[in-house]
mmCIF file of C-alpha atoms and ligand atoms in Angstrom:
data_model
loop_
_atom_site.group_PDB
_atom_site.id
_atom_site.type_symbol
_atom_site.label_atom_id
_atom_site.label_comp_id
_atom_site.label_asym_id
_atom_site.label_seq_id
_atom_site.Cartn_x
_atom_site.Cartn_y
_atom_site.Cartn_z
ATOM 1 C CA MET G 1 6.957 -21.491 -24.350
ATOM 2 C CA SER G 2 8.953 -20.326 -21.491
ATOM 3 C CA THR G 3 9.872 -17.140 -20.899
ATOM 4 C CA PRO G 4 13.183 -15.604 -19.020
ATOM 5 C CA HIS G 5 11.691 -16.478 -15.614
ATOM 6 C CA ILE G 6 8.984 -19.764 -16.479
ATOM 7 C CA GLU G 7 10.620 -22.469 -17.345
ATOM 8 C CA ALA G 8 6.850 -24.168 -18.241
ATOM 9 C CA SER G 9 4.800 -25.629 -20.617
ATOM 10 C CA ALA G 10 2.125 -23.661 -21.665
ATOM 11 C CA ASP G 11 -0.845 -25.430 -19.803
ATOM 12 C CA ASP G 12 1.627 -25.700 -16.724
ATOM 13 C CA PHE G 13 -0.639 -23.331 -15.093
ATOM 14 C CA ALA G 14 -3.999 -22.861 -13.946
ATOM 15 C CA GLU G 15 -6.289 -20.368 -14.899
ATOM 16 C CA LEU G 16 -6.431 -19.521 -10.380
ATOM 17 C CA VAL G 17 -2.714 -18.979 -9.536
ATOM 18 C CA LEU G 18 -2.791 -18.250 -5.861
ATOM 19 C CA MET G 19 0.568 -16.002 -5.131
ATOM 20 C CA PRO G 20 2.419 -15.261 -1.630
ATOM 21 C CA GLY G 21 5.487 -13.294 -1.364
ATOM 22 C CA ASP G 22 7.403 -16.198 -0.443
ATOM 23 C CA PRO G 23 8.100 -19.424 -1.960
ATOM 24 C CA LEU G 24 8.693 -21.781 0.480
ATOM 25 C CA ARG G 25 5.156 -20.151 1.281
ATOM 26 C CA ALA G 26 3.820 -21.447 -2.240
ATOM 27 C CA LYS G 27 5.374 -24.946 -1.491
ATOM 28 C CA ALA G 28 3.675 -25.318 1.739
ATOM 29 C CA LEU G 29 -0.050 -24.075 0.788
ATOM 30 C CA ALA G 30 0.566 -26.013 -2.169
ATOM 31 C CA GLU G 31 0.979 -29.233 -0.644
ATOM 32 C CA GLY G 32 -1.211 -28.303 2.334
ATOM 33 C CA ALA G 33 -4.346 -27.425 0.210
ATOM 34 C CA LEU G 34 -3.728 -29.492 -3.280
ATOM 35 C CA SER G 35 -3.692 -33.243 -4.106
ATOM 36 C CA ASN G 36 -1.447 -34.515 -7.088
ATOM 37 C CA VAL G 37 0.720 -31.653 -6.954
ATOM 38 C CA ARG G 38 3.534 -30.750 -8.939
ATOM 39 C CA GLN G 39 6.276 -28.834 -9.683
ATOM 40 C CA VAL G 40 6.361 -26.565 -13.045
ATOM 41 C CA ASN G 41 9.078 -23.709 -12.222
ATOM 42 C CA SER G 42 12.590 -23.299 -10.121
ATOM 43 C CA VAL G 43 14.045 -20.985 -11.917
ATOM 44 C CA ARG G 44 15.739 -18.561 -9.655
ATOM 45 C CA ASN G 45 13.571 -20.772 -6.405
ATOM 46 C CA MET G 46 10.773 -18.714 -7.333
ATOM 47 C CA LEU G 47 8.631 -21.884 -6.517
ATOM 48 C CA ALA G 48 5.478 -23.088 -8.548
ATOM 49 C CA PHE G 49 3.172 -26.127 -8.422
ATOM 50 C CA THR G 50 -0.059 -26.962 -9.469
ATOM 51 C CA GLY G 51 -2.673 -29.156 -8.136
ATOM 52 C CA SER G 52 -6.153 -29.971 -8.118
ATOM 53 C CA TRP G 53 -8.743 -29.220 -5.356
ATOM 54 C CA ARG G 54 -12.421 -30.333 -5.457
ATOM 55 C CA GLY G 55 -12.159 -31.618 -8.840
ATOM 56 C CA HIS G 56 -10.465 -27.773 -9.995
ATOM 57 C CA GLU G 57 -6.610 -27.368 -10.738
ATOM 58 C CA VAL G 58 -4.959 -25.278 -8.901
ATOM 59 C CA SER G 59 -1.957 -23.435 -9.482
ATOM 60 C CA VAL G 60 0.142 -21.160 -6.579
ATOM 61 C CA MET G 61 3.704 -19.276 -6.905
ATOM 62 C CA GLY G 62 5.765 -17.048 -5.280
ATOM 63 C CA SER G 63 5.637 -13.335 -6.344
ATOM 64 C CA GLY G 64 8.590 -12.508 -4.375
ATOM 65 C CA MET G 65 9.328 -9.292 -2.722
ATOM 66 C CA GLY G 66 7.630 -5.748 -4.464
ATOM 67 C CA MET G 67 6.280 -4.678 -7.730
ATOM 68 C CA PRO G 68 8.986 -5.499 -9.847
ATOM 69 C CA SER G 69 9.005 -8.837 -8.674
ATOM 70 C CA MET G 70 5.317 -9.130 -8.433
ATOM 71 C CA SER G 71 5.234 -7.463 -11.637
ATOM 72 C CA ILE G 72 7.125 -9.411 -14.132
ATOM 73 C CA TYR G 73 5.241 -13.347 -12.808
ATOM 74 C CA ALA G 74 1.840 -11.339 -13.452
ATOM 75 C CA HIS G 75 2.722 -9.922 -16.783
ATOM 76 C CA GLU G 76 4.220 -13.853 -18.271
ATOM 77 C CA LEU G 77 1.693 -15.950 -16.150
ATOM 78 C CA PHE G 78 -1.111 -13.352 -17.862
ATOM 79 C CA ALA G 79 0.859 -12.861 -21.446
ATOM 80 C CA GLN G 80 2.095 -15.668 -21.860
ATOM 81 C CA PHE G 81 0.535 -19.028 -20.044
ATOM 82 C CA GLY G 82 -3.302 -18.417 -20.215
ATOM 83 C CA VAL G 83 -3.737 -17.526 -16.536
ATOM 84 C CA GLN G 84 -6.942 -15.723 -15.830
ATOM 85 C CA ARG G 85 -6.555 -14.811 -12.144
ATOM 86 C CA ILE G 86 -4.262 -13.884 -9.941
ATOM 87 C CA VAL G 87 -5.386 -13.975 -5.904
ATOM 88 C CA ARG G 88 -2.053 -12.076 -3.546
ATOM 89 C CA VAL G 89 -2.815 -14.054 -0.493
ATOM 90 C CA GLY G 90 0.875 -11.770 1.447
ATOM 91 C CA THR G 91 1.106 -10.587 4.832
ATOM 92 C CA CYS G 92 1.103 -6.369 5.779
ATOM 93 C CA GLY G 93 1.567 -4.197 8.578
ATOM 94 C CA ALA G 94 -1.382 -2.874 9.992
ATOM 95 C CA LEU G 95 -1.537 0.559 10.235
ATOM 96 C CA HIS G 96 -4.614 1.523 13.003
ATOM 97 C CA ALA G 97 -4.387 0.330 16.525
ATOM 98 C CA HIS G 98 -7.584 -2.199 16.746
ATOM 99 C CA MET G 99 -6.170 -4.486 14.388
ATOM 100 C CA ALA G 100 -4.291 -8.191 15.711
ATOM 101 C CA LEU G 101 -1.964 -10.113 14.448
ATOM 102 C CA GLY G 102 -2.994 -12.742 11.998
ATOM 103 C CA ASP G 103 -6.836 -10.917 11.424
ATOM 104 C CA LEU G 104 -7.347 -10.807 7.588
ATOM 105 C CA ILE G 105 -7.298 -7.473 5.196
ATOM 106 C CA LEU G 106 -9.381 -7.888 1.372
ATOM 107 C CA ALA G 107 -7.517 -4.779 -0.114
ATOM 108 C CA THR G 108 -10.497 -2.639 -2.534
ATOM 109 C CA ALA G 109 -8.101 -1.150 -4.112
ATOM 110 C CA ALA G 110 -4.124 0.423 -3.884
ATOM 111 C CA SER G 111 -2.561 3.337 -2.984
ATOM 112 C CA THR G 112 0.697 3.454 -4.059
ATOM 113 C CA ASP G 113 4.654 5.350 -3.991
ATOM 114 C CA SER G 114 5.710 3.539 -6.617
ATOM 115 C CA ALA G 115 6.230 5.192 -10.644
ATOM 116 C CA MET G 116 4.939 2.130 -11.977
ATOM 117 C CA ASN G 117 1.503 3.110 -13.001
ATOM 118 C CA ARG G 118 2.329 6.853 -13.475
ATOM 119 C CA GLN G 119 4.658 5.641 -15.928
ATOM 120 C CA ARG G 120 1.436 3.217 -18.067
ATOM 121 C CA PHE G 121 -1.036 5.956 -17.377
ATOM 122 C CA GLN G 122 0.904 9.628 -19.064
ATOM 123 C CA GLN G 123 1.285 10.287 -15.601
ATOM 124 C CA TRP G 124 -1.973 10.353 -14.548
ATOM 125 C CA ASP G 125 -2.801 8.854 -11.066
ATOM 126 C CA TYR G 126 -5.102 5.160 -11.934
ATOM 127 C CA ALA G 127 -6.945 4.173 -8.451
ATOM 128 C CA PRO G 128 -5.966 0.048 -9.556
ATOM 129 C CA ALA G 129 -8.914 -2.187 -7.465
ATOM 130 C CA GLY G 130 -9.420 -5.323 -7.057
ATOM 131 C CA ASP G 131 -12.379 -7.060 -9.036
ATOM 132 C CA PHE G 132 -15.552 -7.027 -7.248
ATOM 133 C CA ALA G 133 -17.140 -10.571 -7.195
ATOM 134 C CA MET G 134 -14.346 -12.371 -6.635
ATOM 135 C CA LEU G 135 -13.417 -9.688 -3.257
ATOM 136 C CA GLU G 136 -17.701 -9.702 -2.389
ATOM 137 C CA SER G 137 -17.402 -13.818 -2.506
ATOM 138 C CA VAL G 138 -14.472 -13.879 -0.028
ATOM 139 C CA SER G 139 -15.479 -10.952 2.120
ATOM 140 C CA ARG G 140 -18.968 -12.623 2.392
ATOM 141 C CA HIS G 141 -17.117 -16.747 3.022
ATOM 142 C CA ALA G 142 -14.412 -14.826 5.690
ATOM 143 C CA ARG G 143 -17.312 -13.367 7.340
ATOM 144 C CA ALA G 144 -19.760 -16.525 7.442
ATOM 145 C CA ALA G 145 -16.628 -18.903 9.214
ATOM 146 C CA GLY G 146 -16.704 -16.438 12.017
ATOM 147 C CA LEU G 147 -12.949 -14.656 10.521
ATOM 148 C CA THR G 148 -12.248 -11.324 12.277
ATOM 149 C CA LEU G 149 -12.083 -9.340 8.583
ATOM 150 C CA HIS G 150 -11.294 -5.468 7.225
ATOM 151 C CA ALA G 151 -11.476 -4.843 3.616
ATOM 152 C CA GLY G 152 -10.786 -1.405 2.523
ATOM 153 C CA GLU G 153 -7.520 0.504 1.024
ATOM 154 C CA VAL G 154 -3.988 -0.130 1.586
ATOM 155 C CA PHE G 155 -0.961 0.960 0.275
ATOM 156 C CA SER G 156 1.546 -0.404 -1.442
ATOM 157 C CA THR G 157 5.251 1.080 -0.924
ATOM 158 C CA ASP G 158 8.217 0.525 -2.645
ATOM 159 C CA TYR G 159 10.224 0.677 0.903
ATOM 160 C CA PHE G 160 10.246 -1.898 3.520
ATOM 161 C CA TYR G 161 12.174 0.618 5.649
ATOM 162 C CA HIS G 162 10.591 4.156 4.921
ATOM 163 C CA PRO G 163 12.778 6.780 5.135
ATOM 164 C CA ASP G 164 9.772 9.217 6.209
ATOM 165 C CA PRO G 165 9.266 8.929 9.959
ATOM 166 C CA ASP G 166 5.789 10.502 9.017
ATOM 167 C CA PHE G 167 5.325 7.854 6.642
ATOM 168 C CA VAL G 168 2.516 5.728 8.556
ATOM 169 C CA ALA G 169 0.771 8.392 10.224
ATOM 170 C CA HIS G 170 0.562 10.314 7.102
ATOM 171 C CA VAL G 171 -0.815 7.059 5.460
ATOM 172 C CA SER G 172 -2.733 6.497 8.603
ATOM 173 C CA ARG G 173 -4.447 9.694 8.211
ATOM 174 C CA LEU G 174 -6.919 9.060 4.314
ATOM 175 C CA GLY G 175 -7.449 5.659 5.905
ATOM 176 C CA ILE G 176 -5.943 3.209 4.616
ATOM 177 C CA LEU G 177 -6.344 0.062 6.382
ATOM 178 C CA ALA G 178 -2.484 -1.690 5.659
ATOM 179 C CA LEU G 179 0.590 -2.054 3.817
ATOM 180 C CA ASP G 180 2.192 -3.931 1.392
ATOM 181 C CA MET G 181 4.456 -4.057 -1.400
ATOM 182 C CA GLU G 182 2.956 -5.744 -4.234
ATOM 183 C CA THR G 183 -0.571 -4.901 -4.600
ATOM 184 C CA ALA G 184 -1.070 -1.694 -6.703
ATOM 185 C CA ALA G 185 0.615 -3.484 -9.609
ATOM 186 C CA LEU G 186 -0.808 -6.753 -9.600
ATOM 187 C CA TYR G 187 -4.616 -4.615 -9.783
ATOM 188 C CA ALA G 188 -2.676 -2.457 -13.003
ATOM 189 C CA LEU G 189 -1.575 -5.933 -14.514
ATOM 190 C CA ALA G 190 -4.516 -7.537 -14.620
ATOM 191 C CA ARG G 191 -6.690 -4.255 -16.020
ATOM 192 C CA GLU G 192 -3.894 -4.205 -18.478
ATOM 193 C CA HIS G 193 -4.434 -8.020 -19.751
ATOM 194 C CA GLY G 194 -8.322 -8.012 -19.210
ATOM 195 C CA ARG G 195 -7.784 -10.105 -16.175
ATOM 196 C CA ARG G 196 -9.054 -10.624 -12.976
ATOM 197 C CA ALA G 197 -6.788 -10.494 -9.552
ATOM 198 C CA MET G 198 -7.677 -9.230 -5.742
ATOM 199 C CA THR G 199 -5.328 -9.438 -2.596
ATOM 200 C CA VAL G 200 -5.833 -11.298 0.531
ATOM 201 C CA LEU G 201 -3.960 -9.841 3.440
ATOM 202 C CA THR G 202 -2.753 -12.195 6.383
ATOM 203 C CA VAL G 203 -1.552 -8.877 9.213
ATOM 204 C CA SER G 204 2.281 -9.747 10.503
ATOM 205 C CA ASP G 205 3.137 -6.173 11.553
ATOM 206 C CA VAL G 206 0.404 -4.162 13.529
ATOM 207 C CA LEU G 207 2.573 -0.881 12.937
ATOM 208 C CA PRO G 208 1.377 1.160 15.979
ATOM 209 C CA THR G 209 1.787 -1.379 18.497
ATOM 210 C CA SER G 210 5.232 -2.601 17.134
ATOM 211 C CA GLN G 211 3.372 -6.570 17.309
ATOM 212 C CA HIS G 212 5.012 -8.646 14.614
ATOM 213 C CA PHE G 213 4.821 -12.005 13.882
ATOM 214 C CA SER G 214 8.498 -14.689 13.943
ATOM 215 C CA PRO G 215 9.536 -15.512 10.586
ATOM 216 C CA ALA G 216 7.623 -19.416 10.978
ATOM 217 C CA GLU G 217 4.257 -17.209 11.628
ATOM 218 C CA ARG G 218 4.823 -15.433 8.342
ATOM 219 C CA GLN G 219 5.440 -18.677 6.890
ATOM 220 C CA ALA G 220 2.359 -20.613 8.301
ATOM 221 C CA ALA G 221 0.519 -16.927 7.283
ATOM 222 C CA PHE G 222 -2.852 -17.800 5.558
ATOM 223 C CA GLY G 223 -2.615 -21.714 4.939
ATOM 224 C CA ASN G 224 -5.310 -22.314 7.450
ATOM 225 C CA VAL G 225 -7.883 -20.357 4.748
ATOM 226 C CA ALA G 226 -6.718 -21.978 2.328
ATOM 227 C CA ASP G 227 -10.295 -23.709 1.626
ATOM 228 C CA LEU G 228 -12.478 -21.075 2.532
ATOM 229 C CA LEU G 229 -10.795 -19.215 -0.616
ATOM 230 C CA LEU G 230 -11.003 -21.695 -3.042
ATOM 231 C CA THR G 231 -14.373 -22.180 -1.827
ATOM 232 C CA ALA G 232 -15.028 -19.040 -2.399
ATOM 233 C CA LEU G 233 -13.035 -18.765 -5.946
ATOM 234 C CA LEU G 234 -14.149 -22.148 -7.291
ATOM 235 C CA GLU G 235 -17.628 -23.277 -6.189
ATOM 236 C CA GLU G 236 -19.463 -20.678 -6.563
ATOM 237 C CA ASP G 237 -20.198 -18.181 -9.967
ATOM 238 C CA GLN G 238 -18.148 -15.623 -10.796
HETATM 239 N N1 LIG P 1 5.090 -2.672 5.297
HETATM 240 C C1 LIG P 1 5.258 -3.303 4.320
HETATM 241 N N2 LIG P 1 4.713 -4.339 3.458
HETATM 242 C C2 LIG P 1 5.379 -4.814 4.405
HETATM 243 C C3 LIG P 1 4.809 -4.947 6.146
HETATM 244 C C4 LIG P 1 5.052 -3.408 6.302
HETATM 245 O O1 LIG P 1 5.604 -3.099 7.529
HETATM 246 N N3 LIG P 1 4.229 -6.149 6.492
HETATM 247 C C5 LIG P 1 4.024 -7.242 6.360
HETATM 248 N N4 LIG P 1 4.428 -6.544 4.536
#
């Protein structure tokens, strides 16, 4: 039961899917955190894997970069493959100087400069929010583990290289914590399909101080907290 972008059987995906942007990060994450890992998609090299974690089935799949790419994959996973929960495990650009490379951001909600949610919502302003129970559980486990975590709003932008030189000043002004390029679309799609989603981001760029992860650091980001995330989402009643 393939879709235009996922060549897999109906039962190849677990109910919980972790989605980094980068398909090679999906591979590294699956191989690092899961056992009995099998590859379930390779169309356009958007690699997807399913394996097991302490007896629970879990899938990991790349989303690609940006809201159109995330929307294609999240739509097909929710609509065709019975996926119940998607967790975006991405990287972000932090908007405030007190944040450090490697800090975690939990996205409670996502503003955006994309037109996608306006098109789906009568041109009104939709407020896409993450699933509270999932965010709360991950927040509690991360704090108990002593990780530096910031919970609040992100801004999902269509531009990595924004043409407005004052863009960062504008978005920081309203207390938004960080920039990504996917969350506003994922959160709206989850609601549209009656499913659940959350985003946890590793700070890979601190925009006010011009600090940046190397490409290798970007690719390794998050691997070390996969166990914590899966404990929070699979070993507690949600
Ligand atoms: N902008 C948008 N998305 C990002 C960034 C950024 O600076 N860093 C990581 N994802």
